[in-house]
Tab-separated table of C-alpha atoms in Angstrom:
chain	number	residue	atom	x	y	z
A	1	UNK	CA	45.147	94.899	103.781
A	2	UNK	CA	47.370	91.386	102.670
A	3	UNK	CA	50.113	90.086	104.594
A	4	UNK	CA	52.807	91.494	102.285
A	5	UNK	CA	51.690	94.949	103.882
A	6	UNK	CA	53.541	93.030	107.465
A	7	UNK	CA	56.170	91.106	105.845
A	8	UNK	CA	58.921	93.398	106.814
A	9	UNK	CA	58.801	93.752	110.484
A	10	UNK	CA	61.772	92.362	111.728
A	11	UNK	CA	61.360	88.607	113.770
A	12	UNK	CA	57.585	89.078	113.367
A	13	UNK	CA	58.061	88.427	109.423
A	14	UNK	CA	56.689	86.451	108.199
A	15	UNK	CA	53.388	86.661	110.150
A	16	UNK	CA	51.736	83.907	107.996
A	17	UNK	CA	53.720	81.112	109.088
A	18	UNK	CA	53.236	79.122	112.340
A	19	UNK	CA	55.758	81.103	114.564
A	20	UNK	CA	53.565	82.581	116.681
A	21	UNK	CA	50.421	79.820	116.303
A	22	UNK	CA	50.536	79.175	120.120
A	23	UNK	CA	50.970	82.121	122.087
A	24	UNK	CA	50.958	80.113	125.350
A	25	UNK	CA	54.194	78.237	124.345
A	26	UNK	CA	56.860	80.320	125.936
A	27	UNK	CA	59.182	79.445	122.559
A	28	UNK	CA	56.469	81.509	120.395
A	29	UNK	CA	56.721	84.861	121.733
A	30	UNK	CA	57.319	88.002	120.096
A	31	UNK	CA	60.992	89.540	120.061
A	32	UNK	CA	62.072	91.586	122.756
A	33	UNK	CA	60.960	95.291	122.022
A	34	UNK	CA	61.447	98.705	123.128
A	35	UNK	CA	58.161	100.176	124.440
A	36	UNK	CA	56.526	103.518	124.932
A	37	UNK	CA	53.825	104.586	126.774
A	38	UNK	CA	51.495	107.433	125.359
A	39	UNK	CA	49.260	108.629	128.554
A	40	UNK	CA	50.248	107.800	131.644
A	41	UNK	CA	46.679	107.223	133.712
A	42	UNK	CA	45.764	103.944	135.498
A	43	UNK	CA	46.208	101.824	132.480
A	44	UNK	CA	49.649	102.274	130.777
A	45	UNK	CA	52.033	102.306	133.498
A	46	UNK	CA	50.237	99.148	134.592
A	47	UNK	CA	50.682	97.465	130.704
A	48	UNK	CA	53.811	98.877	130.604
A	49	UNK	CA	55.193	97.284	133.810
A	50	UNK	CA	53.838	93.716	132.582
A	51	UNK	CA	55.633	94.209	129.421
A	52	UNK	CA	58.532	95.035	131.090
A	53	UNK	CA	58.309	91.728	133.522
A	54	UNK	CA	58.221	89.962	130.092
A	55	UNK	CA	61.368	90.962	129.034
A	56	UNK	CA	60.528	93.687	127.260
A	57	UNK	CA	61.933	97.454	127.886
A	58	UNK	CA	59.839	100.578	128.388
A	59	UNK	CA	62.089	103.412	127.141
A	60	UNK	CA	59.924	106.308	127.389
A	61	UNK	CA	56.742	107.460	128.318
A	62	UNK	CA	54.691	110.556	128.113
A	63	UNK	CA	52.204	112.050	130.912
A	64	UNK	CA	51.071	115.571	131.368
A	65	UNK	CA	49.317	115.516	134.900
A	66	UNK	CA	51.154	115.212	138.454
A	67	UNK	CA	49.178	112.264	139.313
A	68	UNK	CA	50.064	110.697	135.689
A	69	UNK	CA	54.055	111.420	136.689
A	70	UNK	CA	53.574	109.942	139.701
A	71	UNK	CA	52.291	106.566	138.461
A	72	UNK	CA	54.745	106.428	135.961
A	73	UNK	CA	57.488	107.370	138.493
A	74	UNK	CA	55.871	104.510	140.786
A	75	UNK	CA	55.364	101.645	138.388
A	76	UNK	CA	57.963	102.302	135.520
A	77	UNK	CA	60.925	103.771	137.593
A	78	UNK	CA	63.659	105.572	135.652
A	79	UNK	CA	61.791	105.830	132.703
A	80	UNK	CA	62.187	109.047	130.633
A	81	UNK	CA	58.810	111.369	130.647
A	82	UNK	CA	58.879	113.246	127.421
A	83	UNK	CA	56.359	114.312	124.454
A	84	UNK	CA	54.286	111.691	122.491
A	85	UNK	CA	56.343	112.362	119.305
A	86	UNK	CA	59.641	111.538	121.372
A	87	UNK	CA	58.109	108.405	122.583
A	88	UNK	CA	57.006	107.279	118.926
A	89	UNK	CA	60.778	107.895	118.112
A	90	UNK	CA	62.227	105.838	120.853
A	91	UNK	CA	59.918	102.683	120.828
A	92	UNK	CA	59.289	99.574	118.390
A	93	UNK	CA	55.963	99.205	120.382
A	94	UNK	CA	53.675	101.894	121.398
A	95	UNK	CA	50.940	101.884	123.912
A	96	UNK	CA	48.094	104.554	123.253
A	97	UNK	CA	46.552	104.511	126.865
A	98	UNK	CA	44.393	107.391	126.490
A	99	UNK	CA	40.529	108.401	127.032
A	100	UNK	CA	38.459	107.007	124.203
A	101	UNK	CA	37.401	110.547	122.995
A	102	UNK	CA	40.871	111.918	122.537
A	103	UNK	CA	42.393	108.691	120.567
A	104	UNK	CA	41.254	109.698	116.778
A	105	UNK	CA	42.636	113.206	117.543
A	106	UNK	CA	46.193	111.479	118.645
A	107	UNK	CA	46.404	109.248	115.911
A	108	UNK	CA	45.695	111.675	113.330
A	109	UNK	CA	48.517	114.118	114.986
A	110	UNK	CA	50.492	111.776	115.384
A	111	UNK	CA	50.303	110.476	111.599
A	112	UNK	CA	50.122	113.991	110.209
A	113	UNK	CA	53.344	115.381	111.953
A	114	UNK	CA	55.552	112.194	110.510
A	115	UNK	CA	55.671	110.090	114.036
A	116	UNK	CA	54.727	107.211	112.978
A	117	UNK	CA	57.337	104.739	111.777
A	118	UNK	CA	56.655	102.176	108.986
A	119	UNK	CA	56.608	98.701	110.670
A	120	UNK	CA	56.229	100.166	114.069
A	121	UNK	CA	53.549	98.296	116.400
A	122	UNK	CA	50.575	100.714	117.735
A	123	UNK	CA	48.795	99.567	120.232
A	124	UNK	CA	45.452	101.007	121.778
A	125	UNK	CA	43.724	100.065	124.667
A	126	UNK	CA	40.071	101.709	124.179
A	127	UNK	CA	37.258	98.698	124.654
A	128	UNK	CA	34.739	101.269	122.279
A	129	UNK	CA	37.194	101.048	119.608
A	130	UNK	CA	38.889	98.393	116.915
A	131	UNK	CA	41.881	99.525	114.464
A	132	UNK	CA	39.800	101.505	112.504
A	133	UNK	CA	40.579	104.278	114.502
A	134	UNK	CA	44.448	103.459	113.958
A	135	UNK	CA	44.049	104.028	109.921
A	136	UNK	CA	45.747	107.448	109.574
A	137	UNK	CA	48.687	105.509	111.439
A	138	UNK	CA	48.247	102.224	109.540
A	139	UNK	CA	48.820	104.291	106.325
A	140	UNK	CA	51.744	105.448	107.298
A	141	UNK	CA	53.195	101.987	107.700
A	142	UNK	CA	52.199	101.190	111.551
A	143	UNK	CA	50.901	97.686	112.556
A	144	UNK	CA	47.674	98.035	114.065
A	145	UNK	CA	46.198	96.058	117.378
A	146	UNK	CA	43.482	97.077	119.645
A	147	UNK	CA	44.128	95.630	123.115
A	148	UNK	CA	41.428	95.725	125.711
A	149	UNK	CA	41.690	94.487	129.419
A	150	UNK	CA	38.590	93.618	130.700
A	151	UNK	CA	39.495	94.901	134.225
A	152	UNK	CA	39.263	98.001	136.362
A	153	UNK	CA	42.883	99.741	137.143
A	154	UNK	CA	44.199	101.713	140.304
A	155	UNK	CA	47.076	103.121	139.053
A	156	UNK	CA	49.072	100.889	141.454
A	157	UNK	CA	51.036	97.843	141.638
A	158	UNK	CA	47.842	95.983	142.550
A	159	UNK	CA	47.242	96.240	138.895
A	160	UNK	CA	49.900	93.979	137.784
A	161	UNK	CA	48.568	91.059	139.922
A	162	UNK	CA	44.960	91.465	138.436
A	163	UNK	CA	46.177	91.215	135.056
A	164	UNK	CA	47.329	87.045	135.795
A	165	UNK	CA	44.404	85.607	133.902
A	166	UNK	CA	42.778	89.009	132.816
A	167	UNK	CA	40.508	88.565	129.521
A	168	UNK	CA	41.803	90.934	126.538
A	169	UNK	CA	39.134	91.928	124.240
A	170	UNK	CA	41.677	91.342	120.987
A	171	UNK	CA	40.825	93.365	117.565
A	172	UNK	CA	43.442	93.058	114.603
A	173	UNK	CA	44.320	92.433	111.119
A	174	UNK	CA	44.110	88.484	110.814
A	175	UNK	CA	47.810	88.666	109.601
A	176	UNK	CA	48.800	90.219	113.482
A	177	UNK	CA	46.401	88.144	115.001
A	178	UNK	CA	49.189	85.628	116.633
A	179	UNK	CA	51.429	88.829	117.443
A	180	UNK	CA	48.620	90.403	119.327
A	181	UNK	CA	47.859	87.077	121.332
A	182	UNK	CA	51.227	86.830	122.016
A	183	UNK	CA	51.729	90.030	123.311
A	184	UNK	CA	48.638	89.763	125.472
A	185	UNK	CA	50.047	86.196	127.023
A	186	UNK	CA	53.071	87.796	127.757
A	187	UNK	CA	51.088	90.529	130.030
A	188	UNK	CA	49.556	87.399	132.022
A	189	UNK	CA	46.593	87.967	130.020
A	190	UNK	CA	43.864	85.700	128.098
A	191	UNK	CA	43.585	86.463	124.844
A	192	UNK	CA	39.610	86.953	123.612
A	193	UNK	CA	39.057	87.631	119.893
A	194	UNK	CA	36.538	90.536	119.222
A	195	UNK	CA	35.646	91.121	115.541
A	196	UNK	CA	36.263	94.635	114.419
A	197	UNK	CA	32.231	95.265	113.878
A	198	UNK	CA	31.153	94.455	117.404
A	199	UNK	CA	33.648	96.165	118.795
A	200	UNK	CA	31.221	98.742	120.450
A	201	UNK	CA	28.935	96.308	121.172
A	202	UNK	CA	31.648	94.093	123.181
A	203	UNK	CA	32.464	97.167	125.322
A	204	UNK	CA	29.123	98.524	125.900
A	205	UNK	CA	28.109	94.923	127.377
A	206	UNK	CA	31.159	95.590	129.590
A	207	UNK	CA	30.838	98.992	130.807
A	208	UNK	CA	26.763	98.214	131.104
A	209	UNK	CA	27.728	95.401	133.819
A	210	UNK	CA	30.947	96.770	135.365
A	211	UNK	CA	30.448	100.553	135.746
A	212	UNK	CA	26.588	100.298	136.473
A	213	UNK	CA	27.288	97.433	139.431
A	214	UNK	CA	29.587	99.753	141.118
A	215	UNK	CA	26.732	102.855	141.163
A	216	UNK	CA	24.108	100.121	142.219
A	217	UNK	CA	26.791	98.804	145.077
A	218	UNK	CA	27.565	102.361	145.964
A	219	UNK	CA	23.645	103.578	146.469
A	220	UNK	CA	22.894	99.970	148.580
A	221	UNK	CA	25.753	101.066	150.780
A	222	UNK	CA	24.318	104.594	150.981
A	223	UNK	CA	20.922	103.206	151.710
A	224	UNK	CA	22.373	100.458	154.475
A	225	UNK	CA	24.676	103.677	156.107
A	226	UNK	CA	20.955	105.580	156.545
A	227	UNK	CA	19.391	102.514	157.932
A	228	UNK	CA	22.305	102.394	160.685
A	229	UNK	CA	24.660	99.737	159.652
A	230	UNK	CA	27.947	100.794	160.526
A	231	UNK	CA	30.240	98.615	158.168
A	232	UNK	CA	27.943	98.209	154.680
A	233	UNK	CA	30.496	96.378	152.740
A	234	UNK	CA	30.830	94.036	155.228
A	235	UNK	CA	27.064	93.105	155.332
A	236	UNK	CA	26.902	93.073	151.247
A	237	UNK	CA	29.889	91.438	150.372
A	238	UNK	CA	28.878	87.735	151.508
A	239	UNK	CA	25.203	88.731	149.540
A	240	UNK	CA	26.697	90.358	146.724
A	241	UNK	CA	29.591	87.964	145.751
A	242	UNK	CA	27.333	84.891	146.088
A	243	UNK	CA	24.869	86.766	143.608
A	244	UNK	CA	27.383	87.495	141.437
A	245	UNK	CA	28.845	83.842	141.385
A	246	UNK	CA	25.144	82.627	140.518
A	247	UNK	CA	24.371	85.210	138.053
A	248	UNK	CA	27.397	84.349	136.113
A	249	UNK	CA	26.834	80.203	136.314
A	250	UNK	CA	22.806	80.393	135.931
A	251	UNK	CA	21.725	83.970	133.854
A	252	UNK	CA	18.088	85.029	134.610
A	253	UNK	CA	17.684	81.333	136.669
A	254	UNK	CA	19.646	83.120	139.331
A	255	UNK	CA	17.308	85.771	139.851
A	256	UNK	CA	15.540	86.288	143.494
A	257	UNK	CA	13.921	88.622	145.521
A	258	UNK	CA	10.355	90.121	145.748
A	259	UNK	CA	10.096	91.036	142.253
A	260	UNK	CA	11.248	87.480	140.461
A	261	UNK	CA	8.621	86.545	143.348
A	262	UNK	CA	5.912	88.626	142.336
A	263	UNK	CA	5.901	90.461	145.700
A	264	UNK	CA	4.287	93.728	144.752
A	265	UNK	CA	3.409	94.803	148.064
A	266	UNK	CA	6.962	94.612	149.116
A	267	UNK	CA	7.873	96.625	146.025
A	268	UNK	CA	5.325	99.157	147.072
A	269	UNK	CA	7.033	99.382	150.878
A	270	UNK	CA	10.529	99.928	148.726
A	271	UNK	CA	9.633	102.861	146.649
A	272	UNK	CA	7.996	104.509	149.737
A	273	UNK	CA	10.956	104.204	152.022
A	274	UNK	CA	13.349	105.261	149.250
A	275	UNK	CA	11.129	108.437	148.824
A	276	UNK	CA	11.788	109.519	151.937
A	277	UNK	CA	15.970	108.986	151.892
A	278	UNK	CA	17.299	109.526	148.436
A	279	UNK	CA	16.418	111.705	145.630
A	280	UNK	CA	18.192	109.449	142.988
A	281	UNK	CA	18.084	105.905	144.035
A	282	UNK	CA	14.335	105.346	143.230
A	283	UNK	CA	14.541	105.805	139.543
A	284	UNK	CA	17.331	103.417	139.266
A	285	UNK	CA	15.067	101.075	141.611
A	286	UNK	CA	12.420	101.273	139.619
A	287	UNK	CA	13.949	101.032	136.204
A	288	UNK	CA	16.029	97.695	137.200
A	289	UNK	CA	12.811	96.284	138.715
A	290	UNK	CA	11.121	96.384	135.624
A	291	UNK	CA	14.023	95.361	133.611
A	292	UNK	CA	13.923	92.447	136.231
A	293	UNK	CA	10.230	91.657	136.020
A	294	UNK	CA	10.578	91.439	131.969
A	295	UNK	CA	13.776	88.774	132.163
A	296	UNK	CA	12.097	86.747	135.131
A	297	UNK	CA	8.306	86.385	132.596
A	298	UNK	CA	10.626	85.244	129.695
A	299	UNK	CA	12.357	83.156	131.951
A	300	UNK	CA	9.148	81.371	133.200
A	301	UNK	CA	10.094	82.564	137.110
A	302	UNK	CA	7.184	84.815	136.835
A	303	UNK	CA	3.672	84.592	135.909
A	304	UNK	CA	2.287	87.650	133.681
A	305	UNK	CA	-0.189	88.356	136.095
A	306	UNK	CA	2.285	88.660	138.902
A	307	UNK	CA	4.142	90.769	136.653
A	308	UNK	CA	1.655	92.998	135.911
A	309	UNK	CA	1.109	93.625	139.744
A	310	UNK	CA	4.545	94.565	140.241
A	311	UNK	CA	4.740	96.979	137.059
A	312	UNK	CA	1.702	98.347	138.261
A	313	UNK	CA	3.232	99.036	141.867
A	314	UNK	CA	6.097	100.606	139.990
A	315	UNK	CA	3.958	102.934	137.840
A	316	UNK	CA	1.624	104.298	140.442
A	317	UNK	CA	4.424	105.055	142.543
A	318	UNK	CA	5.888	106.973	139.833
A	319	UNK	CA	2.673	108.919	139.097
A	320	UNK	CA	2.481	109.638	142.558
A	321	UNK	CA	6.079	111.675	142.516
C-alpha cells in the first residue's frame, strides 16, 4: 500500500509531508471530523466523548442492548442511535468498538454491503488485532487504524479522566501513522507504536498482566474475608500498591515472600490451609509459586537447592489431592 492510496483524504493529504510530524503540537491536529461509534459498550462511548471534547462531533452511534443505550445516553447525550450502516453513512471517522471475535464479521459485512466509503477513517480498538482485520474495508477505500487504549473501562464518565496519559497501542500503515498518533493525543492518550506482526503478543502481555491480576486480587480478598478481615481491600491496598510499584521499577528483583526466600515449610502450610477453604485457589497458588521460583532462580534471588525444596513441596501437595 503506497502513499497514493491515502492522498485523497481531504485535509489529511498529502500524508507523506510533515503536517502531522509532531502530534503533541496543537497546530498539528486532524481536521474536525464527524465521528460515528459502532458498538456502545464500555469503550466506544468514552472514546467518542473524548474526541468530542477535542472538537470533533459524534453524529451517530449504534448499540443493541439497553445497557449500551444507557451508556450512549450518558456519555454521548443527544447522539442518534441508528444501525451500523447508518453510522457509516454519517461519519468521516468510525470507531468500531465491538468484541474481538465480532470484529471480522462486522468489517466483512460492512464492506460487502457497500457501507464503506473511500477515504473514510475506520478505527478499531481491539488489542488483539492490527489493521489486517480491516482488509475488506481497506479494499473498499477505507483508511485503517488500530488504536487500542491500554486501560480498563467502566462505561462511565470516570473513563474520560483515566484517558489522560493512557498509553494506546497504535498500528497503522506507515502513511497514516501521524494521523493515528494525532488522534490518540487528541483523546488525551500517549501513542505507542506496535508493529502489525507483534500485535497478538502485545495484547497477550496486557491481558496476562491486567486480567489475571484482577483474579489474584479477588482471590486474596476472598481468603481474607474467610480469615475474618472485615475490609480486605483496605488491608491489601498498601501492600499491593507497593508491590506493583516495586515490580514496575525493578522487575524480578522486587520478588519477596516465602517462595523467593526458599521457605518450603511455609509454602506447605499455605497449601494445607488453602485446601480447607477454597476449591480453586490452590491450583492458582501452585502455578504462580512455580513460576515465581523459576524467575527467582533465573534472577539469582533463589538457589537451585532452595528452589527444588519449594517445588517438591508444591508437587507433594498436588499428589495428595
